[in-house]
Coordinates of C-alpha atoms in Angstrom, one line a residue:
M1 CA 120.5 78.5 75.0
L2 CA 116.7 79.0 75.5
P3 CA 115.7 82.5 74.4
R4 CA 113.9 84.1 77.2
T5 CA 112.6 87.2 75.6
I6 CA 110.3 88.0 72.6
S7 CA 113.1 90.1 71.2
A8 CA 115.7 87.3 71.3
L9 CA 113.3 84.7 69.8
R10 CA 112.4 87.2 67.1
N11 CA 116.0 87.7 66.2
L12 CA 116.6 83.9 65.9
Y13 CA 113.6 83.7 63.8
A14 CA 114.8 86.5 61.5
R15 CA 118.1 84.8 61.0
R16 CA 116.2 81.4 60.6
A17 CA 118.6 80.1 63.4
I18 CA 115.7 78.2 65.1
S19 CA 112.3 77.0 64.0
P20 CA 109.1 77.6 65.9
S21 CA 108.9 73.8 66.7
E22 CA 112.4 73.9 68.1
A23 CA 111.8 76.9 70.2
L24 CA 108.5 75.4 71.4
A25 CA 110.1 72.2 72.5
E26 CA 112.6 74.1 74.7
F27 CA 109.6 76.0 76.4
L28 CA 107.7 72.9 76.9
A29 CA 110.8 71.2 78.6
V30 CA 110.9 74.2 81.0
I31 CA 107.2 73.7 81.7
E32 CA 107.7 70.0 82.3
R33 CA 110.5 70.7 84.7
K34 CA 109.0 73.6 86.6
E35 CA 105.3 73.4 86.5
P36 CA 104.9 70.6 89.2
T37 CA 106.2 73.2 91.7
V38 CA 105.0 76.5 90.3
K39 CA 101.6 75.4 89.2
A40 CA 101.1 78.2 86.8
W41 CA 98.7 76.6 84.4
T42 CA 95.0 75.5 84.6
Q43 CA 95.2 73.8 81.3
L44 CA 97.8 73.2 78.7
H45 CA 97.0 72.4 75.0
T46 CA 100.5 71.2 73.9
D47 CA 99.4 69.0 70.9
E48 CA 97.5 71.9 69.5
A49 CA 100.6 74.2 70.0
I50 CA 103.0 71.7 68.5
A51 CA 100.7 71.3 65.5
H52 CA 100.5 75.1 65.1
A53 CA 104.3 75.4 65.4
R54 CA 104.9 72.8 62.7
R55 CA 102.7 74.8 60.3
L56 CA 104.8 77.9 61.1
D57 CA 107.9 76.0 60.5
Q58 CA 106.8 75.7 56.8
V59 CA 105.5 79.3 56.5
M60 CA 108.7 81.0 57.9
T61 CA 110.8 79.8 55.0
R62 CA 108.5 81.6 52.5
V63 CA 108.1 84.9 54.3
A64 CA 110.6 87.6 54.2
E65 CA 109.5 89.6 57.3
L66 CA 107.8 87.9 60.1
P67 CA 105.2 89.7 62.4
P68 CA 106.8 90.7 65.9
L69 CA 105.1 87.9 67.9
F70 CA 105.3 85.3 65.3
G71 CA 106.0 81.8 66.8
V72 CA 106.3 83.2 70.4
P73 CA 104.7 80.9 73.0
Y74 CA 102.5 82.6 75.5
G75 CA 99.8 81.9 78.2
A76 CA 96.5 83.6 78.9
K77 CA 94.9 84.3 82.3
D78 CA 91.9 82.1 82.5
I79 CA 89.5 84.9 82.1
F80 CA 90.4 85.4 78.4
H81 CA 88.1 83.6 76.1
A82 CA 89.8 81.3 73.5
A83 CA 87.4 79.6 71.1
G84 CA 87.0 75.9 71.8
W85 CA 88.8 76.1 75.2
P86 CA 87.3 76.1 78.6
T87 CA 87.4 79.5 80.4
E88 CA 86.6 78.9 84.1
A89 CA 88.0 81.9 85.9
G90 CA 89.3 79.8 88.8
S91 CA 85.7 79.2 89.9
K92 CA 83.3 76.3 90.3
V93 CA 80.5 78.7 89.2
I94 CA 81.4 78.3 85.5
A95 CA 83.4 75.1 85.6
G96 CA 83.4 73.3 82.3
E97 CA 82.0 76.2 80.3
V98 CA 83.7 76.2 76.7
S99 CA 84.3 79.6 75.0
T100 CA 82.8 80.1 71.6
I101 CA 84.7 83.4 70.8
D102 CA 88.2 84.7 71.1
A103 CA 89.0 87.7 73.1
T104 CA 90.1 90.5 70.9
V105 CA 93.7 90.3 72.2
V106 CA 93.7 86.5 71.5
R107 CA 92.4 87.1 68.0
K108 CA 95.2 89.6 67.4
L109 CA 97.7 87.2 68.6
R110 CA 96.4 84.5 66.4
E111 CA 96.7 86.9 63.5
Q112 CA 100.4 87.3 64.6
N113 CA 100.7 83.6 64.6
A114 CA 101.8 83.7 68.4
L115 CA 101.5 80.2 70.0
L116 CA 98.9 80.0 72.8
L117 CA 99.9 77.1 75.1
G118 CA 97.1 77.2 77.6
K119 CA 95.4 79.1 80.4
T120 CA 97.1 80.4 83.5
T121 CA 95.7 80.5 87.0
T122 CA 93.7 83.4 88.5
T123 CA 92.1 84.1 91.9
E124 CA 88.4 83.4 91.6
F125 CA 86.9 85.7 88.9
A126 CA 90.1 87.8 89.2
N127 CA 88.8 89.0 92.4
W128 CA 89.3 88.9 96.2
G129 CA 89.6 85.7 97.9
G130 CA 90.1 82.2 96.4
P131 CA 93.8 82.3 95.7
S132 CA 95.1 79.8 93.2
A133 CA 97.6 77.1 94.0
T134 CA 100.4 78.9 92.1
T135 CA 103.6 79.6 93.9
N136 CA 106.2 82.3 93.6
A137 CA 108.7 81.7 90.9
W138 CA 111.6 82.5 93.3
N139 CA 110.3 80.7 96.4
P140 CA 107.4 78.2 96.3
A141 CA 106.7 79.0 100.0
H142 CA 105.5 82.5 99.0
T143 CA 102.6 83.9 96.9
P144 CA 103.1 85.0 93.3
G145 CA 100.5 87.8 93.9
G146 CA 97.3 88.0 92.2
S147 CA 94.9 87.9 90.6
S148 CA 97.1 87.3 87.6
S149 CA 99.1 84.7 89.5
G150 CA 99.9 82.1 86.9
S151 CA 100.8 84.5 84.1
A152 CA 103.4 86.4 86.2
A153 CA 104.9 83.2 87.6
A154 CA 105.0 81.5 84.2
V155 CA 107.0 84.4 82.7
A156 CA 109.3 84.7 85.7
S157 CA 110.1 81.0 85.6
G158 CA 110.9 81.0 81.9
M159 CA 107.9 78.9 80.8
V160 CA 106.9 81.5 78.2
P161 CA 108.2 84.9 77.1
F162 CA 105.0 86.7 77.8
A163 CA 101.6 86.0 79.3
L164 CA 98.3 87.9 79.4
G165 CA 96.9 89.4 82.6
T166 CA 94.5 92.1 83.9
Q167 CA 94.4 94.7 86.6
T168 CA 91.5 96.1 88.5
A169 CA 93.3 97.1 91.6
G170 CA 96.8 95.8 91.6
S171 CA 96.7 92.4 89.6
L172 CA 99.4 93.3 87.1
S173 CA 101.8 95.6 89.0
R174 CA 101.9 93.6 92.3
P175 CA 102.6 90.1 90.7
A176 CA 105.3 91.6 88.5
A177 CA 107.0 93.1 91.7
F178 CA 106.7 89.9 93.5
N179 CA 108.1 87.8 90.6
G180 CA 110.8 90.1 89.3
V181 CA 109.2 90.7 85.8
T182 CA 108.1 93.8 83.8
V183 CA 104.6 95.0 83.1
L184 CA 103.0 98.1 81.6
K185 CA 99.5 98.8 82.7
P186 CA 98.4 101.0 79.9
S187 CA 95.9 103.9 80.1
Y188 CA 92.3 102.8 80.4
G189 CA 90.8 102.0 77.0
R190 CA 94.1 101.5 75.2
I191 CA 93.7 97.7 74.8
S192 CA 90.4 96.1 74.3
K193 CA 88.6 94.2 77.1
H194 CA 86.3 92.4 74.7
G195 CA 86.0 88.7 75.4
V196 CA 87.6 89.1 78.9
I197 CA 85.5 88.2 81.9
P198 CA 85.2 91.4 83.7
A199 CA 85.9 92.2 87.3
A200 CA 84.8 95.8 87.3
L201 CA 84.2 97.1 83.8
S202 CA 85.2 100.8 84.3
L203 CA 88.4 99.8 86.2
D204 CA 89.7 96.7 84.3
H205 CA 92.9 97.1 82.2
I206 CA 94.5 94.5 79.9
S207 CA 98.3 93.9 79.4
A208 CA 101.0 91.2 79.4
F209 CA 103.9 90.4 81.7
T210 CA 107.3 90.4 79.9
R211 CA 110.9 90.2 81.0
D212 CA 111.9 93.7 79.8
I213 CA 111.0 96.9 78.4
A214 CA 111.8 95.9 74.8
D215 CA 109.2 93.1 75.0
T216 CA 106.6 95.4 76.6
V217 CA 106.9 97.7 73.5
L218 CA 106.5 94.8 71.1
F219 CA 103.3 93.6 72.9
Y220 CA 101.7 97.0 73.3
N221 CA 102.3 98.1 69.7
A222 CA 100.7 94.9 68.5
M223 CA 97.6 95.0 70.8
A224 CA 96.8 98.8 71.4
G225 CA 94.0 100.3 69.4
H226 CA 90.3 100.9 68.9
D227 CA 88.0 97.9 69.0
P228 CA 84.4 98.4 67.9
L229 CA 83.4 95.5 70.1
D230 CA 84.7 97.4 73.2
P231 CA 83.1 101.0 73.4
S232 CA 85.7 101.9 76.1
T233 CA 88.6 101.7 73.8
L234 CA 89.9 105.1 72.3
T235 CA 88.9 105.8 68.7
E236 CA 92.1 107.6 67.7
A237 CA 95.1 105.3 66.8
P238 CA 97.8 105.2 69.4
V239 CA 101.3 106.4 68.5
P240 CA 103.6 103.3 68.5
L241 CA 105.9 103.1 71.4
T242 CA 109.7 103.1 70.8
L243 CA 112.9 102.4 72.6
R244 CA 114.9 105.6 72.6
A245 CA 117.7 107.3 74.5
T246 CA 116.1 110.7 75.7
A247 CA 117.2 113.7 77.6
P248 CA 117.2 113.1 81.4
M249 CA 113.7 113.2 82.8
T250 CA 112.2 114.7 86.0
I251 CA 110.9 112.0 88.4
G252 CA 108.4 113.1 91.0
V253 CA 108.0 111.6 94.4
L254 CA 104.5 112.3 95.9
D255 CA 104.8 113.8 99.3
T256 CA 102.0 111.8 100.9
P257 CA 103.0 109.2 103.6
Y258 CA 100.8 106.7 101.9
F259 CA 103.6 105.3 99.8
R260 CA 106.1 105.4 102.6
N261 CA 104.1 102.7 104.6
A262 CA 106.2 100.0 103.2
D263 CA 108.7 97.4 104.4
P264 CA 112.1 99.0 105.2
E265 CA 114.0 96.8 102.7
V266 CA 111.5 97.6 100.0
L267 CA 111.9 101.3 100.7
A268 CA 115.7 100.9 100.6
L269 CA 115.5 99.3 97.2
Y270 CA 113.2 102.0 96.0
E271 CA 115.6 104.7 97.2
A272 CA 118.4 102.9 95.5
A273 CA 116.3 102.8 92.2
L274 CA 115.9 106.6 92.5
K275 CA 119.5 107.0 93.1
T276 CA 120.3 105.0 89.9
L277 CA 118.0 107.2 87.9
A278 CA 119.5 110.3 89.4
E279 CA 123.0 109.0 88.5
A280 CA 121.7 108.4 84.9
G281 CA 120.9 112.2 84.8
C282 CA 117.3 112.4 86.0
R283 CA 116.1 115.1 88.4
I284 CA 114.3 113.7 91.6
I285 CA 111.9 116.2 93.1
E286 CA 109.1 116.0 95.7
V287 CA 105.6 116.6 94.2
P288 CA 102.5 117.9 96.2
T289 CA 99.8 115.3 96.4
P290 CA 96.6 116.8 95.1
E291 CA 93.9 117.3 97.8
G292 CA 91.4 114.5 97.8
F293 CA 93.7 111.5 97.4
D294 CA 92.2 109.5 100.3
A295 CA 88.7 110.1 99.2
C296 CA 89.6 109.0 95.6
V297 CA 91.1 105.8 97.0
A298 CA 87.9 105.1 98.9
A299 CA 85.9 105.7 95.8
H300 CA 87.7 102.8 94.0
G301 CA 86.4 100.4 96.7
V302 CA 82.7 101.4 96.2
V303 CA 83.0 101.3 92.4
M304 CA 84.7 98.0 92.3
Q305 CA 82.4 96.3 94.7
T306 CA 79.3 97.6 93.0
E307 CA 80.6 96.5 89.5
V308 CA 81.7 93.1 90.7
A309 CA 78.3 92.5 92.3
H310 CA 76.5 93.8 89.2
Y311 CA 78.3 91.4 86.9
H312 CA 77.7 88.4 89.2
R313 CA 74.1 89.0 90.1
R314 CA 72.9 86.5 87.4
Y315 CA 75.1 83.7 88.8
F316 CA 74.6 84.7 92.4
A317 CA 70.9 84.2 92.3
E318 CA 71.3 80.6 91.3
R319 CA 74.8 79.4 92.4
A320 CA 75.9 81.6 95.4
E321 CA 77.0 78.6 97.3
L322 CA 79.6 77.8 94.7
Y323 CA 81.6 81.0 95.4
N324 CA 84.4 81.0 98.0
P325 CA 83.1 82.5 101.2
Y326 CA 84.9 85.8 101.0
L327 CA 83.9 86.6 97.4
R328 CA 80.3 85.4 98.2
E329 CA 80.1 87.9 101.1
Y330 CA 81.8 90.6 98.9
I331 CA 79.1 90.2 96.3
R332 CA 76.3 90.0 98.8
E333 CA 77.4 93.4 100.2
G334 CA 78.1 94.9 96.9
L335 CA 74.5 94.2 95.8
K336 CA 73.3 96.4 98.7
I337 CA 75.2 99.5 97.5
T338 CA 72.7 102.2 96.4
A339 CA 72.8 103.9 93.0
D340 CA 73.4 107.2 94.8
R341 CA 76.6 105.9 96.5
Y342 CA 77.9 104.4 93.3
I343 CA 77.3 107.5 91.3
D344 CA 78.9 109.8 94.0
A345 CA 82.0 107.5 93.9
Q346 CA 82.3 107.7 90.2
A347 CA 82.0 111.5 90.5
V348 CA 84.9 111.6 92.9
R349 CA 87.0 109.6 90.5
Q350 CA 86.2 111.9 87.6
S351 CA 86.9 115.1 89.6
Y352 CA 90.2 113.7 91.0
R353 CA 91.5 112.8 87.5
K354 CA 91.5 116.4 86.8
A355 CA 93.2 117.3 90.0
F356 CA 95.8 114.6 89.7
A357 CA 97.0 116.0 86.4
A358 CA 98.5 118.8 88.4
A359 CA 101.0 116.4 89.9
F360 CA 102.8 116.4 86.5
A361 CA 103.1 120.2 86.3
E362 CA 107.0 119.7 86.9
A363 CA 107.5 116.0 86.7
D364 CA 107.6 113.8 83.6
V365 CA 106.7 110.7 85.6
L366 CA 106.0 109.9 89.2
A367 CA 107.6 107.0 91.2
T368 CA 106.6 104.8 94.1
P369 CA 107.5 101.3 95.2
A370 CA 105.3 98.8 93.2
A371 CA 104.2 96.9 96.4
P372 CA 104.5 97.6 100.2
T373 CA 106.3 94.3 100.7
T374 CA 108.0 91.5 98.9
A375 CA 105.8 88.4 98.3
P376 CA 104.2 87.3 101.5
A377 CA 104.8 83.9 102.8
G378 CA 102.0 81.3 102.3
L379 CA 99.5 80.9 99.5
H380 CA 96.4 82.0 101.5
E381 CA 96.6 85.5 100.3
T382 CA 98.1 87.5 97.4
G383 CA 99.5 90.7 99.1
S384 CA 98.3 94.2 99.2
P385 CA 97.4 96.2 96.1
A386 CA 97.4 99.5 98.0
F387 CA 100.3 101.0 96.0
N388 CA 98.6 100.2 92.6
Q389 CA 94.9 100.8 93.3
P390 CA 95.1 104.6 93.2
F391 CA 96.3 104.5 89.6
S392 CA 94.0 101.7 88.4
N393 CA 91.3 104.0 89.8
L394 CA 92.5 107.0 87.8
G395 CA 93.1 104.9 84.7
V396 CA 96.5 106.4 84.2
P397 CA 99.3 104.2 82.8
T398 CA 101.9 102.7 85.1
L399 CA 105.0 100.6 84.7
A400 CA 106.3 98.1 87.2
L401 CA 109.8 96.7 86.9
P402 CA 112.2 94.9 89.1
D403 CA 114.5 97.1 91.3
G404 CA 116.3 94.5 93.4
F405 CA 116.2 91.7 95.9
A406 CA 115.5 91.8 99.6
S407 CA 117.5 89.7 102.1
N408 CA 114.8 87.0 101.9
G409 CA 115.9 86.4 98.3
L410 CA 112.7 87.7 96.8
P411 CA 112.4 90.5 94.3
S412 CA 111.0 94.0 94.8
G413 CA 109.6 96.5 92.3
L414 CA 109.7 100.1 91.2
Q415 CA 106.4 101.7 89.9
L416 CA 106.4 104.6 87.6
I417 CA 103.2 106.5 86.7
A418 CA 102.6 108.9 83.8
P419 CA 99.7 111.1 82.7
M420 CA 96.8 109.7 80.8
Y421 CA 97.9 108.3 77.4
E422 CA 101.6 109.1 78.0
E423 CA 102.8 105.5 77.8
Q424 CA 106.0 106.8 76.0
R425 CA 107.2 108.6 79.1
L426 CA 107.1 105.3 81.0
I427 CA 109.0 103.5 78.3
D428 CA 111.6 106.2 78.3
A429 CA 112.1 106.0 82.0
G430 CA 112.0 102.2 82.2
Y431 CA 114.4 101.8 79.3
L432 CA 116.8 104.1 81.1
F433 CA 116.5 102.3 84.3
Q434 CA 116.9 98.9 82.7
S435 CA 119.9 100.1 80.6
N436 CA 121.7 101.0 84.0
T437 CA 120.7 97.9 86.0
D438 CA 120.4 94.1 85.5
W439 CA 117.6 93.2 87.8
H440 CA 115.4 92.3 84.8
L441 CA 118.0 89.8 83.6
R442 CA 117.9 87.8 86.8
V443 CA 116.1 84.4 86.6
P444 CA 115.2 81.8 89.3
D445 CA 117.3 78.7 89.5

């Protein structure tokens, strides 16, 4: 049977029960069968991947211990540079441009001998408007979410065990919830952004969609760390994440009505997830929302629009007509934001980071629904990032994982939030939840 997870494939390789070429052939068969409907890829480089896998077939017989991501097929959102391949960011603005460098995460994955199959779809420049043609893995009449549309759908549909994505507002957590997969958005600066086309530099986070917590740990441990090419990365080495059975945790629920403004079925599944954690020994408490929450959320909008406009100003002066109408207007208005307004918004973010730390005085992690709804019908929009945006803004780590299915047959998600640099708390809570549920094991027909 096709190994759907990194961990399962790794175990097969360790026993020499399957070769990289054999594993790749199975994943390519899934892509051939499902891609005409899901449309997760902008480009596939199958010949290159097959040649790479054949080289690995020879290597694995001579190496006692293989790297964790050895021979694992994956996809990269089409804003990650991979040398010699086009990087087009879902936009006519840079159509046909070929990368001359590898993003740092792509380079690290090459060093692990992971198999890059191709680029996955994104909304235009990982931004507002211009949704891709990708469909939801569970129902092609619904959006997969965005902007990391193709990566989430590819993992959910079994095309690859993991795929690279980014989040500036909600582009990891929301697609994970909509497609029933798992994703850790690490603390800002944990994983290098070098070689990734930015949306908003002070807000962008890098990660990968996986099927479960075990795979999340394998990816994070291989990718996290300082990168001299990205000054925003932390200089101290991160402590590796581990899967462990821990003492019951305290889960905090913010008392703001902000996160109750969700579909009733989504809320019911969220309440059921909290009940599961409580039955596993966790204490569920209500946590006061620090004053200034709404102002901080508003500051995210100012910072993001300003930084998006700043990055695109060089293209915009010459190729404005090539942007989709929504993004074109978004950039145009962003260029009008004054320096004073931008600096004030950044000051609000910095101030609220300190205030928000008080929310963890009694709680180990916080919990919210991962999205206000299940995946909306149609492909014209990608759903609301409202429940993820506050935590992208703060830079704190979050974990999204499937917590059940609504009556429409679509998955919903639980979002867990930890203090800055406390990713291990999320792994502990997520591992406990997935040890007591099987939602992450469900796959679309």
